[in-house]
Amino acid sequence: GVNNEYENFVNHVAKNRNMEPEMIRNKMGAQIFDNKTAQAYGLIDGTQYRSEAISSLVKLAKLGDDYKLVKPIHNRKSLMNQLLGVIYKPSLSRLQSGQFAEQILRQQVCGNSHQLTLAYYGRLTNSICR
């Protein structure tokens, strides 16, 4: 249950931030920190504006100047659908026409990524998220 998920989270953070799990459990606890405190604890590397963060990600990905930012087009769902989710049932005609795989890909990439910006390398010839 919740305790198992907390343990998994603590172990993940400890491993990826090179710290002891006991420090997280005993000193930090299950809290939400402001940026300054999170950086002091070593939970984040720093805070940047969006443009700075994108520049850092481009350098990290070694894209050079040959990249394009794309943001999937998102059809807003109602609050109820966002909270509960929507079950997708493909029709037989979609399965037979080969559109099913494309639809699943579009849902996975576009469905919940309205807050994500993707760095795309190369020529953008066919947009997945229309």
Short mmCIF file of C-alpha atoms in Angstrom, two decimals:
data_model
loop_
_atom_site.label_atom_id
_atom_site.label_comp_id
_atom_site.label_asym_id
_atom_site.label_seq_id
_atom_site.Cartn_x
_atom_site.Cartn_y
_atom_site.Cartn_z
CA GLY A 1 0.00 0.00 0.00
CA VAL A 2 1.06 3.53 0.78
CA ASN A 3 3.98 2.42 2.98
CA ASN A 4 5.42 0.30 0.16
CA GLU A 5 5.16 3.21 -2.28
CA TYR A 6 6.83 5.53 0.25
CA GLU A 7 9.67 3.00 0.68
CA ASN A 8 10.06 2.71 -3.10
CA PHE A 9 10.14 6.50 -3.40
CA VAL A 10 12.68 6.94 -0.58
CA ASN A 11 14.95 4.26 -2.05
CA HIS A 12 14.67 5.76 -5.54
CA VAL A 13 15.54 9.27 -4.32
CA ALA A 14 18.37 7.99 -2.11
CA LYS A 15 19.90 5.99 -4.97
CA ASN A 16 19.60 8.73 -7.59
CA ARG A 17 20.66 11.61 -5.34
CA ASN A 18 23.50 9.71 -3.59
CA MET A 19 22.14 10.00 -0.05
CA GLU A 20 21.22 7.65 2.73
CA PRO A 21 17.55 6.58 2.97
CA GLU A 22 17.65 7.29 6.72
CA MET A 23 18.41 10.97 6.03
CA ILE A 24 15.31 11.19 3.87
CA ARG A 25 13.10 9.38 6.39
CA ASN A 26 14.44 10.98 9.59
CA LYS A 27 15.51 14.49 8.59
CA MET A 28 13.36 15.37 5.58
CA GLY A 29 10.26 13.24 6.03
CA ALA A 30 7.39 13.18 3.57
CA GLN A 31 7.17 16.90 2.90
CA ILE A 32 6.95 19.28 0.00
CA PHE A 33 9.86 21.72 -0.10
CA ASP A 34 10.37 25.11 -1.69
CA ASN A 35 13.18 25.30 -4.26
CA LYS A 36 15.76 26.77 -1.87
CA THR A 37 15.24 24.05 0.76
CA ALA A 38 15.10 21.26 -1.85
CA GLN A 39 18.41 22.45 -3.30
CA ALA A 40 19.98 22.68 0.19
CA TYR A 41 18.98 19.05 0.81
CA GLY A 42 20.38 18.03 -2.59
CA LEU A 43 17.01 16.99 -3.98
CA ILE A 44 17.28 19.31 -7.00
CA ASP A 45 20.25 20.71 -8.90
CA GLY A 46 18.84 24.22 -9.17
CA THR A 47 16.03 26.35 -10.49
CA GLN A 48 15.86 27.82 -13.97
CA TYR A 49 13.42 29.75 -16.09
CA ARG A 50 11.84 27.78 -18.93
CA SER A 51 14.23 29.12 -21.60
CA GLU A 52 17.26 28.32 -19.42
CA ALA A 53 15.94 24.82 -18.70
CA ILE A 54 15.40 24.15 -22.41
CA SER A 55 18.95 25.36 -23.20
CA SER A 56 20.33 23.06 -20.49
CA LEU A 57 18.35 20.09 -21.84
CA VAL A 58 19.52 20.78 -25.41
CA LYS A 59 23.15 20.81 -24.21
CA LEU A 60 22.62 17.65 -22.17
CA ALA A 61 21.10 15.89 -25.20
CA LYS A 62 23.95 17.23 -27.41
CA LEU A 63 21.51 18.50 -30.03
CA GLY A 64 23.55 21.55 -31.05
CA ASP A 65 21.52 24.14 -32.94
CA ASP A 66 19.69 21.57 -35.10
CA TYR A 67 16.57 20.98 -33.01
CA LYS A 68 12.97 22.06 -32.96
CA LEU A 69 10.65 22.33 -29.97
CA VAL A 70 7.28 20.74 -30.50
CA LYS A 71 4.31 20.76 -28.21
CA PRO A 72 1.54 18.22 -28.80
CA ILE A 73 -1.86 19.64 -29.61
CA HIS A 74 -4.18 18.71 -26.80
CA ASN A 75 -7.93 18.48 -26.83
CA ARG A 76 -8.96 19.49 -23.34
CA LYS A 77 -11.01 16.90 -21.51
CA SER A 78 -13.69 17.70 -18.98
CA LEU A 79 -12.65 17.83 -15.35
CA MET A 80 -14.50 14.56 -14.71
CA ASN A 81 -12.62 12.80 -17.54
CA GLN A 82 -9.31 14.18 -16.29
CA LEU A 83 -10.02 12.90 -12.79
CA LEU A 84 -11.44 9.51 -13.72
CA GLY A 85 -9.81 8.87 -17.09
CA VAL A 86 -11.49 7.58 -20.21
CA ILE A 87 -11.54 3.96 -21.34
CA TYR A 88 -10.69 3.63 -25.01
CA LYS A 89 -12.29 0.79 -26.96
CA PRO A 90 -11.15 0.60 -30.58
CA SER A 91 -13.65 -0.35 -33.24
CA LEU A 92 -13.08 -3.44 -35.38
CA SER A 93 -12.72 -1.27 -38.49
CA ARG A 94 -9.85 0.64 -36.86
CA LEU A 95 -8.15 -2.61 -35.91
CA GLN A 96 -8.49 -3.92 -39.46
CA SER A 97 -7.34 -0.70 -41.10
CA GLY A 98 -4.13 -0.48 -39.07
CA GLN A 99 -5.16 2.75 -37.39
CA PHE A 100 -5.23 1.13 -33.95
CA ALA A 101 -1.45 1.26 -33.37
CA GLU A 102 -1.34 4.86 -34.55
CA GLN A 103 -4.26 5.75 -32.27
CA ILE A 104 -2.58 4.12 -29.25
CA LEU A 105 0.69 5.94 -30.04
CA ARG A 106 -1.16 9.23 -30.38
CA GLN A 107 -2.93 8.65 -27.04
CA GLN A 108 0.31 7.73 -25.26
CA VAL A 109 2.32 10.63 -26.68
CA CYS A 110 -0.38 13.28 -26.92
CA GLY A 111 -3.06 12.25 -24.45
CA ASN A 112 -1.51 13.33 -21.18
CA SER A 113 1.39 15.42 -22.41
CA HIS A 114 -0.31 18.82 -22.62
CA GLN A 115 2.18 20.15 -20.08
CA LEU A 116 5.26 18.68 -21.75
CA THR A 117 7.55 20.26 -24.29
CA LEU A 118 9.53 17.84 -26.42
CA ALA A 119 12.85 18.54 -28.12
CA TYR A 120 12.77 16.96 -31.54
CA TYR A 121 15.90 16.34 -33.58
CA GLY A 122 15.72 16.33 -37.36
CA ARG A 123 12.98 17.18 -39.83
CA LEU A 124 9.43 17.18 -38.53
CA THR A 125 7.57 15.74 -41.53
CA ASN A 126 4.53 14.14 -39.97
CA SER A 127 3.00 15.41 -36.77
CA ILE A 128 1.74 12.67 -34.47
CA CYS A 129 -0.37 15.08 -32.45
CA ARG A 130 -2.71 16.88 -34.82
#
